Every structure is written in C-alpha cells, then in structure tokens.
Amino acid sequence: MKRLSIPIILLFFFWNSVNGQPMNSQLSHKVDSVLQTMSLTDKVGEMTQLTIDMLIEDIQEEPHQLDPDKLREVLVEYRVGSILNVSGHAYPLEQWHHIIRQIQEVATSEKPTGIPVLYGIDTIHGANYTMNSTLFPQQIGLAATFNRELVREGARIAAYETRASWIPWTFSPVLGIGRDPRWPRFWETFGEDVLLASELGVAMVEGFQGEDPANAYRVAASAKHYLGYSLPASGHDRTVAWIPEIRLREYVLPSFKAAIDAGALTVMINSGEINGVPVHASRKLLTDLLRDELGFRGLAVSDWQDIHYLYTRHKVAKDYKEAIKMAVNAGVDMSMVPLDLDFPRLLKELVEEGEVPMERIDESVRRILRVKFLLGLFDKPYHPDTDYSEFGSDEFISAAYQSAAESITLLKNENDILPLSKNSNILVTGPTANSIIHLNGGWSRTWQGDDPQYNTPGKQTILEAIRANAGNGKVTYAEGTGINEDINIDAAVSAASAADVAVICIGEAPYTETPGDIGSLALPEPQRRLVREISATGTPVVLVLVEGRPRVINDIEPVADGILMAYLPAEEGGRATADILFGDVNPSGNLPFTYPRYVNDLVPYDHNYTDEVGPLGFNPQWPFGHGLSYTTFAYRNLTVSNSTFGPGEQLTISVEVTNIGRRSGKEIVQLYVSDHVASVTPPVKRLRGFDKISLEPGQQKTVSFTISAKDLAFVGRDLKKVTEPGDFRIQISDLEQTVTYRE
Ligand code: BGC
C-alpha cells in the first residue's frame, strides 16, 4: 500500500478548504451518520423554517409565551429544523433564554431525531432584536468609515450579543451593491463600490464567524440577498430587475464571491426576479453559479414567503406545490415559509411522487446539518454556562461610538463654520434633532424601527448631546417640522434670528423594505422650507443629514455653510454628531456612494465615458469618496515601482501623505485606476485600493498598495475576466501616473 505522508494524512483527516469552505471528512461522516437515521418526514421538516409567531400562545399577551402544544406540533410532529425572528419587538435577554431553552429542549429530547433547532435572526446593526444590546451604525454608515477593523470588531460584538441571546445565526451582511438610492434598503448595503462592499463584507463575515463559529461568542453569517436584489428597475422593493450577465458578474457577484471565499456559512436568496426569472426558481443562479462555479457548500435559505410568491406574485407556478417543486429543484435548501405547515407536507408528497429527487433532498439536509455541526449545536444547542457579562458593556458601547464617529462625513464647510464654538448661541431644530429612532433607522428593536418604547434608556439624541457638550453658550430648540409636515416653522425662524448659528437636523423617518418605497428622492418640501426660511434670517446654517439614502437637497445646499452626513448612526450617533460639531472629534468618513444633485440623475462614480455626454455631464452633488476634515492632508510623490508590468508581476504604488493642518486627523487614501482602452467600454475609473491612516499635525506617512494584472481585470465579452494589454492611469488624490501592461 502506498504510504501517505503525515501532512497528507493530517490534511485528509482535519481541516482543509475549498474556496474557504471548511471540508472535513470527520464532519461529513457525522453529517451522514445523522442523515442515515432520518425519515423523509424528518428531512422535509429540517428544510422548513417558521417564524416564532407560529409558536406563541397569544401575540397580544405580553410577555410572549410559547404554547407547548404548538411547540410540539411544529417540532415533534413536523420536525421543523429552523425558527426565526421575534414577534413584533425585541425581547430582553432573559426572555430569549427562556424561549430558546424551551425550543431546544423539545427539539433535542422529544423530536425523534433529537436534532437541535437552528434559530436565525436579523442582527443587522448589532443584536437589534435583544433589548439593550449595543447598536452600531447601519451598514451604509459603516461603509463610510472605510475601516475594515471597525467593521470586523462591530460584527464580533454583534455576534457576542446574539449568542448571548442563545441565537447562533444572523441574516447579515447585506452584500447587494447600493447603486440605486431609490431602493428602500439602500442603507442596508455597503454602498456603490464593488471593492469597498467586498472587503467590508469579508470583514463582517470574519467578525461574525471568527475562526470557529462553534465558539460560544460567534454566529453564522448569511450573505444576502443572493443575487441582484438591490437593483430593481423601478426602484421599488422586491420588483423586477434586468441585469445582463456581463454586468451581474462585474458589479453584483464579486461581493458574494468574496464572502463565500471567506467562509460565509449561509446565503439568503433574493426575493426578486432577474431577467424574467424569480431567483428562487433559478437553477442557473442557485446551482450552476452558486454551487458549481462559486463552490458554496453552506445552506441557502429562501427569503420571507418567497416560495409562495412564485405563484402569488411572480406567476411562474400555478400553485404552491408547483412552486415548491420549482424552488427545491432549483437549489433552495431551506424555506423561510414562515407562517404555515404546508411546505413540509407538500414537499413530502413531491418526493413520493418522484417530482423532487431524494438526492436533492439529501443534498439540502446535508448542508443544513453541516451548518448545525459547524455551529456546535449538536454539542451545545445554547450556552447556559457561558459568561456573557460584556453584553452592553462600556467597551462595546465605545466601539459603536467609534464606528459612528468615523462614519459621519463632512460634506461642506464654508468659511470654516465648523467646528462650532462651545460658547455660541445655537438653535437646534428639525425633525431628526431630538429622536433616537431616527438615528437608528429600520431593524431597530422592531422591524420598521419606529417605536420609541423599546429604546435603550439614557441614549442621547443630537439635541441632548449638543446640550451636554455646549459650554457657556445657550442652546435653544424648536422642532420646526416633522419629516413631512410643518409643525411650527415660524417659531424656529424667530428663534434662529436670535442665534449665532442654526443646526438643522433633517432627513428621513425609519423604514425598511416595501414601506420605505418613495415617489421622489427630493427631501420633503417642509424640511427644505425650514432651511430656506432660517437661512433668510442671515444666521449661518449647519445641516445634519440623518438619512439612509441621499435625499436631493440641491436647492438648500447653497444656503448651508456646513453640511454633515450622519447616515443612520444609531444610538451613539447623537454623541458622535455633537462631538464632531464642536470639534472634539475630527470627521473622517467619506461618502460610500455618489450623492445625486437631481432626482433623475442617478449616476455612480464608476460610470462610462458616454454617461458624461450631454449638457448634464457628470455633475453629482458630491462624488463617491468625498469627505472633508478639520485638518488638511497634502499628497506628494506618487510613485509606481515599474512603468510596465506583465502577467504575474506586481506593482507597488506609493504616495506620501502629510497632515499640514493643526489638528490630528484620519484620512482615507483612495487608489483609482482607469483602463485607457478596452474591448468592453471601460468605466472612467474604479477604486482598486483604500487605506485609512491617522496623522498628527506635521506627521507624514507613506501609503503603499500592491496590485497585479488580475486586480485590474474586467468581465469581457465572453463573460470571462480579462486584463487587456495597454495603458492604465493610476490616480491618488490629484496625483496621476501611467503604467503599461504587456502580455
Ligand atoms: C427580509 C430579509 C430578512 C427576513 C427575515 C425579509 O423580509 O427581506 O432581509 O432577513 O425578512 O426577517
């Protein structure tokens, strides 16, 4: 017999990796040994996910209690493998413990297979469905930090607090690309750039899962919503997208591929349809691309009710049974049903009738069991003896504060209106000035995030934080307007006349999904009127934008001296905003999207040359990557290691950055590359590297990036990635160099 060397034996018996997906023969063996014991009823039950509403005794009765009969029906009779969500609002830790203990006890001791339940939840910006957890800025704000470490650390903390709630699976991150601000979930993305979304997505997956997702402080991530959800043609949530494959591969796929390569254990499927095919019915996307090409080995869960929607909305199936057949045969592993028990019953019939092959079922069940093993659920379905005392700790809160402080982006600062003197008389006004829910946005304690009764006590609104920070000056407050209505603009205007400066906090009310669809991106007129009338008093105006997507403000931008983009910075965002207004913190966020000037002119930074033809040209309010500081950074000596390069060769690009101002600050160094000529019309530029550095006054640092031909590749006419020979312009800040690629 051929002798295997020790390293090969180790490789065989222990971890190795296919596309970052752990592959382990012991694990396969464990999975198979459970699978062998399972009946068809057990298997279709495993593939079923129900919402917790299905288990609650009486939803009107607080605190919610599980109904033992429903629990037994769902888990013992139907063998349901996964439960999700909260019923209406966040629960305290103790209530989660009570609920999860009951579920897992019934699953492991009364269900015939004893397989633990995989509980999943939307931990979107912290463990937002657990009361008093630490809330981080929403993803669009995290993107503005351009800080991989902050994103990884935020996800680690979110994982800690989710596992502290005894829940091992989050439906996060959103990896759809945010290139259309009309879409109401724009703020759940990392913005419009492919590289930024891919790198921050990887950081988030790593923060959630760590080295070992079975660890009592980690959770499984879910890369969602695979694929193309963020680009509906109408801008409305869950509607039709038309995405040619060349574009899908260039802009939509890379962030998912990166997360899968980083080991994301699950993906959630896009509710929408692409090119006339609902993604839940697309074998091409769910099997050929996701499995065969990307090598994804984890589980693919449907989104909410999406198999139902195949016949009720998309009309590609005549009834529920046909829809189930389509979805499961296409590659859906688990159905987020989530409100009835017909799915397992009908799926069982389909298998018995030979309409869904048993191998397809076994494949999905294997994937589900594998995730349950990798999360350690078979050893410990929850962790009653683990110390979770850091939950909501000062350390966690300061990480959330830091993320908010690094996200807030200074868009305009005429005549150095900012920072404000602590001794000035300040009017604070506007609909987002004195509200925590507006800072939080959707997915905050409730789905829509619009119910202040679940707020964590003691958090400061922008107004409260300004009051707490102001020195001898006087702070007055007048509400002015709601989001859509004049409350008392006149009172705000007369208060403004007596103030040295007016801080006007405008923006959006919380929303997510379909309720966030809007008819116009323009900021509602009453808010714009508030700004115009205050500015007419002659008092300088500072705008704070608390909004999940860029609302068009071209008529009021000229009358504002200072503009801060706060995004949805969450509960620590009030403090962070005030600290930036007063200069205790130097702003260092950069826009992760192009801020449009006109509602009909939504062109991202990496558009093509022909997009600039015509009277409008490319004329956004502010471009992607824009963000000012209270200090000044000078860029010098852009050098490239070689003026030519070939396949397999690397280029090192360096630049010197000096803080020539008087305050310490952070700068996001952005490397852009433009392909001069290409066989597929090239974009004017693409972000190919970024780094965030900290500089004291007078300090200089050299920032270097290493790139090779594959970093400059694009998806060619044959849908394969290619780097074509020719010249490339390399640009950092306003410095440029040209390099030539030779094959
Ligand atoms: C959303 C998902 C979410 C799921 C579970 C759906 O409506 O599209 O993003 O994870 O609900 O709450």
Tab-separated table of N, CA and C in Angstrom, residues 467-556:
chain	number	residue	atom	x	y	z
A	467	ARG	N	-26.568	69.765	23.939
A	467	ARG	CA	-26.762	70.432	25.248
A	467	ARG	C	-25.694	69.990	26.242
A	468	ALA	N	-25.418	68.681	26.250
A	468	ALA	CA	-24.450	68.159	27.223
A	468	ALA	C	-23.046	68.678	26.941
A	469	ASN	N	-22.776	68.982	25.679
A	469	ASN	CA	-21.422	69.384	25.281
A	469	ASN	C	-21.190	70.877	25.278
A	470	ALA	N	-22.276	71.636	25.147
A	470	ALA	CA	-22.111	73.083	24.985
A	470	ALA	C	-21.523	73.667	26.269
A	471	GLY	N	-20.704	74.672	26.104
A	471	GLY	CA	-20.094	75.315	27.271
A	471	GLY	C	-20.989	76.412	27.797
A	472	ASN	N	-20.529	77.649	27.625
A	472	ASN	CA	-21.289	78.764	28.178
A	472	ASN	C	-22.363	79.287	27.237
A	473	GLY	N	-22.370	78.753	26.024
A	473	GLY	CA	-23.367	79.229	25.069
A	473	GLY	C	-24.758	78.766	25.467
A	474	LYS	N	-25.739	79.275	24.712
A	474	LYS	CA	-27.111	78.900	25.016
A	474	LYS	C	-27.602	77.993	23.883
A	475	VAL	N	-28.272	76.896	24.266
A	475	VAL	CA	-28.823	76.022	23.237
A	475	VAL	C	-30.339	76.119	23.301
A	476	THR	N	-30.938	76.540	22.204
A	476	THR	CA	-32.409	76.561	22.168
A	476	THR	C	-32.880	75.525	21.163
A	477	TYR	N	-34.100	75.064	21.368
A	477	TYR	CA	-34.629	74.024	20.486
A	477	TYR	C	-36.014	74.410	20.005
A	478	ALA	N	-36.234	74.246	18.716
A	478	ALA	CA	-37.578	74.405	18.160
A	478	ALA	C	-37.739	73.290	17.146
A	479	GLU	N	-38.805	72.544	17.233
A	479	GLU	CA	-38.934	71.358	16.389
A	479	GLU	C	-38.981	71.714	14.897
A	480	GLY	N	-39.685	72.781	14.577
A	480	GLY	CA	-39.732	73.217	13.176
A	480	GLY	C	-40.699	72.413	12.338
A	481	THR	N	-40.244	71.232	11.920
A	481	THR	CA	-41.116	70.384	11.094
A	481	THR	C	-41.016	68.936	11.546
A	482	GLY	N	-42.000	68.159	11.118
A	482	GLY	CA	-41.848	66.708	11.126
A	482	GLY	C	-41.144	66.339	9.832
A	483	ILE	N	-41.097	65.065	9.497
A	483	ILE	CA	-40.448	64.665	8.244
A	483	ILE	C	-41.222	65.236	7.056
A	484	ASN	N	-42.551	65.210	7.154
A	484	ASN	CA	-43.360	65.627	6.006
A	484	ASN	C	-44.235	66.838	6.255
A	485	GLU	N	-44.241	67.363	7.494
A	485	GLU	CA	-45.206	68.427	7.738
A	485	GLU	C	-44.609	69.584	8.544
A	486	ASP	N	-45.156	70.747	8.295
A	486	ASP	CA	-44.779	71.947	9.040
A	486	ASP	C	-45.368	71.830	10.447
A	487	ILE	N	-44.539	71.878	11.462
A	487	ILE	CA	-45.079	71.859	12.822
A	487	ILE	C	-45.144	73.297	13.328
A	488	ASN	N	-44.020	73.970	13.272
A	488	ASN	CA	-44.041	75.400	13.579
A	488	ASN	C	-42.759	76.033	13.039
A	489	ILE	N	-42.733	76.162	11.731
A	489	ILE	CA	-41.541	76.729	11.088
A	489	ILE	C	-41.327	78.160	11.583
A	490	ASP	N	-42.415	78.884	11.752
A	490	ASP	CA	-42.278	80.289	12.165
A	490	ASP	C	-41.531	80.423	13.490
A	491	ALA	N	-41.853	79.553	14.448
A	491	ALA	CA	-41.182	79.630	15.760
A	491	ALA	C	-39.691	79.344	15.606
A	492	ALA	N	-39.360	78.370	14.744
A	492	ALA	CA	-37.940	78.044	14.537
A	492	ALA	C	-37.230	79.225	13.887
A	493	VAL	N	-37.906	79.876	12.945
A	493	VAL	CA	-37.289	81.005	12.246
A	493	VAL	C	-37.045	82.158	13.215
A	494	SER	N	-38.011	82.424	14.096
A	494	SER	CA	-37.757	83.556	15.006
A	494	SER	C	-36.687	83.200	16.038
A	495	ALA	N	-36.611	81.923	16.437
A	495	ALA	CA	-35.512	81.529	17.343
A	495	ALA	C	-34.170	81.639	16.620
A	496	ALA	N	-34.173	81.352	15.324
A	496	ALA	CA	-32.917	81.413	14.553
A	496	ALA	C	-32.371	82.835	14.505
A	497	SER	N	-33.283	83.819	14.418
A	497	SER	CA	-32.812	85.210	14.328
A	497	SER	C	-31.982	85.587	15.542
A	498	ALA	N	-32.289	84.970	16.682
A	498	ALA	CA	-31.574	85.328	17.909
A	498	ALA	C	-30.334	84.464	18.142
A	499	ALA	N	-30.072	83.500	17.252
A	499	ALA	CA	-28.954	82.565	17.493
A	499	ALA	C	-27.732	82.951	16.666
A	500	ASP	N	-26.557	82.462	17.076
A	500	ASP	CA	-25.330	82.673	16.290
A	500	ASP	C	-25.276	81.708	15.115
A	501	VAL	N	-25.866	80.535	15.324
A	501	VAL	CA	-25.837	79.518	14.281
A	501	VAL	C	-27.061	78.622	14.463
A	502	ALA	N	-27.579	78.128	13.333
A	502	ALA	CA	-28.700	77.173	13.414
A	502	ALA	C	-28.214	75.808	12.940
A	503	VAL	N	-28.346	74.814	13.821
A	503	VAL	CA	-28.036	73.434	13.433
A	503	VAL	C	-29.362	72.784	13.078
A	504	ILE	N	-29.559	72.493	11.792
A	504	ILE	CA	-30.857	71.987	11.323
A	504	ILE	C	-30.706	70.511	10.971
A	505	CYS	N	-31.389	69.674	11.745
A	505	CYS	CA	-31.246	68.222	11.577
A	505	CYS	C	-32.421	67.718	10.747
A	506	ILE	N	-32.119	67.318	9.529
A	506	ILE	CA	-33.175	66.941	8.596
A	506	ILE	C	-32.970	65.491	8.175
A	507	GLY	N	-33.860	64.982	7.333
A	507	GLY	CA	-33.643	63.621	6.827
A	507	GLY	C	-34.894	62.795	6.727
A	508	GLU	N	-34.773	61.559	7.189
A	508	GLU	CA	-35.825	60.574	6.960
A	508	GLU	C	-36.295	59.930	8.254
A	509	ALA	N	-37.532	59.454	8.226
A	509	ALA	CA	-38.056	58.626	9.311
A	509	ALA	C	-37.581	57.190	9.088
A	510	PRO	N	-37.584	56.359	10.153
A	510	PRO	CA	-37.123	54.981	9.952
A	510	PRO	C	-38.038	54.178	9.021
A	511	TYR	N	-37.439	53.250	8.301
A	511	TYR	CA	-38.192	52.371	7.402
A	511	TYR	C	-37.283	51.236	6.985
A	512	THR	N	-37.857	50.173	6.497
A	512	THR	CA	-37.124	49.199	5.682
A	512	THR	C	-38.115	48.488	4.771
A	513	GLU	N	-37.565	47.835	3.782
A	513	GLU	CA	-38.351	47.055	2.818
A	513	GLU	C	-39.448	47.907	2.167
A	514	THR	N	-40.521	47.254	1.754
A	514	THR	CA	-41.548	47.936	0.948
A	514	THR	C	-42.106	49.208	1.585
A	515	PRO	N	-42.325	49.262	2.903
A	515	PRO	CA	-42.831	50.520	3.463
A	515	PRO	C	-41.914	51.719	3.213
A	516	GLY	N	-40.682	51.464	2.805
A	516	GLY	CA	-39.750	52.571	2.549
A	516	GLY	C	-39.740	53.049	1.104
A	517	ASP	N	-40.591	52.484	0.257
A	517	ASP	CA	-40.659	52.978	-1.130
A	517	ASP	C	-41.098	54.440	-1.132
A	518	ILE	N	-40.493	55.246	-2.013
A	518	ILE	CA	-40.871	56.661	-2.066
A	518	ILE	C	-41.097	57.094	-3.516
A	519	GLY	N	-41.870	58.159	-3.675
A	519	GLY	CA	-42.158	58.661	-5.019
A	519	GLY	C	-41.091	59.614	-5.521
A	520	SER	N	-40.320	60.194	-4.614
A	520	SER	CA	-39.293	61.145	-5.047
A	520	SER	C	-38.134	61.137	-4.059
A	521	LEU	N	-36.938	61.268	-4.601
A	521	LEU	CA	-35.751	61.333	-3.733
A	521	LEU	C	-35.560	62.718	-3.119
A	522	ALA	N	-36.350	63.680	-3.576
A	522	ALA	CA	-36.194	65.033	-3.029
A	522	ALA	C	-36.531	65.021	-1.540
A	523	LEU	N	-35.770	65.747	-0.750
A	523	LEU	CA	-36.116	65.887	0.666
A	523	LEU	C	-37.491	66.554	0.744
A	524	PRO	N	-38.400	66.060	1.610
A	524	PRO	CA	-39.743	66.649	1.644
A	524	PRO	C	-39.714	68.178	1.789
A	525	GLU	N	-40.626	68.813	1.082
A	525	GLU	CA	-40.641	70.270	0.974
A	525	GLU	C	-40.669	71.001	2.327
A	526	PRO	N	-41.478	70.574	3.312
A	526	PRO	CA	-41.476	71.346	4.564
A	526	PRO	C	-40.073	71.455	5.180
A	527	GLN	N	-39.284	70.401	5.078
A	527	GLN	CA	-37.934	70.471	5.649
A	527	GLN	C	-37.071	71.452	4.854
A	528	ARG	N	-37.249	71.456	3.541
A	528	ARG	CA	-36.446	72.381	2.729
A	528	ARG	C	-36.862	73.819	3.012
A	529	ARG	N	-38.158	73.989	3.256
A	529	ARG	CA	-38.637	75.352	3.559
A	529	ARG	C	-38.057	75.825	4.893
A	530	LEU	N	-38.025	74.913	5.855
A	530	LEU	CA	-37.434	75.259	7.157
A	530	LEU	C	-36.011	75.807	6.951
A	531	VAL	N	-35.241	75.117	6.126
A	531	VAL	CA	-33.853	75.535	5.892
A	531	VAL	C	-33.817	76.884	5.166
A	532	ARG	N	-34.624	77.007	4.128
A	532	ARG	CA	-34.602	78.262	3.350
A	532	ARG	C	-34.979	79.448	4.230
A	533	GLU	N	-36.038	79.284	5.031
A	533	GLU	CA	-36.512	80.424	5.823
A	533	GLU	C	-35.539	80.765	6.939
A	534	ILE	N	-34.917	79.761	7.518
A	534	ILE	CA	-33.924	80.068	8.560
A	534	ILE	C	-32.737	80.787	7.926
A	535	SER	N	-32.314	80.312	6.772
A	535	SER	CA	-31.151	80.955	6.158
A	535	SER	C	-31.461	82.403	5.769
A	536	ALA	N	-32.726	82.679	5.440
A	536	ALA	CA	-33.101	84.053	5.066
A	536	ALA	C	-32.933	85.028	6.231
A	537	THR	N	-32.851	84.517	7.454
A	537	THR	CA	-32.636	85.415	8.599
A	537	THR	C	-31.189	85.916	8.647
A	538	GLY	N	-30.317	85.283	7.875
A	538	GLY	CA	-28.906	85.686	7.900
A	538	GLY	C	-28.085	84.893	8.904
A	539	THR	N	-28.732	84.111	9.734
A	539	THR	CA	-27.994	83.275	10.696
A	539	THR	C	-27.344	82.113	9.938
A	540	PRO	N	-26.058	81.873	10.155
A	540	PRO	CA	-25.405	80.761	9.447
A	540	PRO	C	-26.094	79.422	9.741
A	541	VAL	N	-26.090	78.572	8.732
A	541	VAL	CA	-26.820	77.304	8.820
A	541	VAL	C	-25.860	76.121	8.700
A	542	VAL	N	-26.027	75.167	9.619
A	542	VAL	CA	-25.325	73.880	9.506
A	542	VAL	C	-26.390	72.804	9.377
A	543	LEU	N	-26.296	71.996	8.332
A	543	LEU	CA	-27.257	70.906	8.160
A	543	LEU	C	-26.657	69.603	8.658
A	544	VAL	N	-27.478	68.824	9.373
A	544	VAL	CA	-27.088	67.462	9.724
A	544	VAL	C	-28.089	66.548	9.020
A	545	LEU	N	-27.577	65.693	8.133
A	545	LEU	CA	-28.453	64.817	7.355
A	545	LEU	C	-28.527	63.458	8.034
A	546	VAL	N	-29.703	63.137	8.581
A	546	VAL	CA	-29.908	61.834	9.209
A	546	VAL	C	-30.803	61.064	8.241
A	547	GLU	N	-30.182	60.273	7.386
A	547	GLU	CA	-30.944	59.654	6.296
A	547	GLU	C	-30.221	58.414	5.802
A	548	GLY	N	-31.024	57.453	5.349
A	548	GLY	CA	-30.456	56.186	4.907
A	548	GLY	C	-30.062	56.193	3.446
A	549	ARG	N	-30.528	57.181	2.721
A	549	ARG	CA	-30.167	57.293	1.304
A	549	ARG	C	-30.075	58.778	1.008
A	550	PRO	N	-29.341	59.159	-0.016
A	550	PRO	CA	-29.170	60.580	-0.293
A	550	PRO	C	-30.484	61.197	-0.764
A	551	ARG	N	-31.036	62.094	0.022
A	551	ARG	CA	-32.234	62.827	-0.401
A	551	ARG	C	-31.761	64.122	-1.055
A	552	VAL	N	-32.351	64.407	-2.191
A	552	VAL	CA	-31.836	65.510	-3.005
A	552	VAL	C	-32.112	66.855	-2.328
A	553	ILE	N	-31.053	67.668	-2.238
A	553	ILE	CA	-31.130	68.937	-1.497
A	553	ILE	C	-30.506	70.082	-2.283
A	554	ASN	N	-30.544	69.987	-3.633
A	554	ASN	CA	-29.783	70.983	-4.409
A	554	ASN	C	-30.256	72.421	-4.188
A	555	ASP	N	-31.522	72.616	-3.763
A	555	ASP	CA	-31.981	73.995	-3.556
A	555	ASP	C	-31.535	74.557	-2.208
A	556	ILE	N	-31.275	73.701	-1.249
A	556	ILE	CA	-30.879	74.221	0.074
A	556	ILE	C	-29.380	74.096	0.331
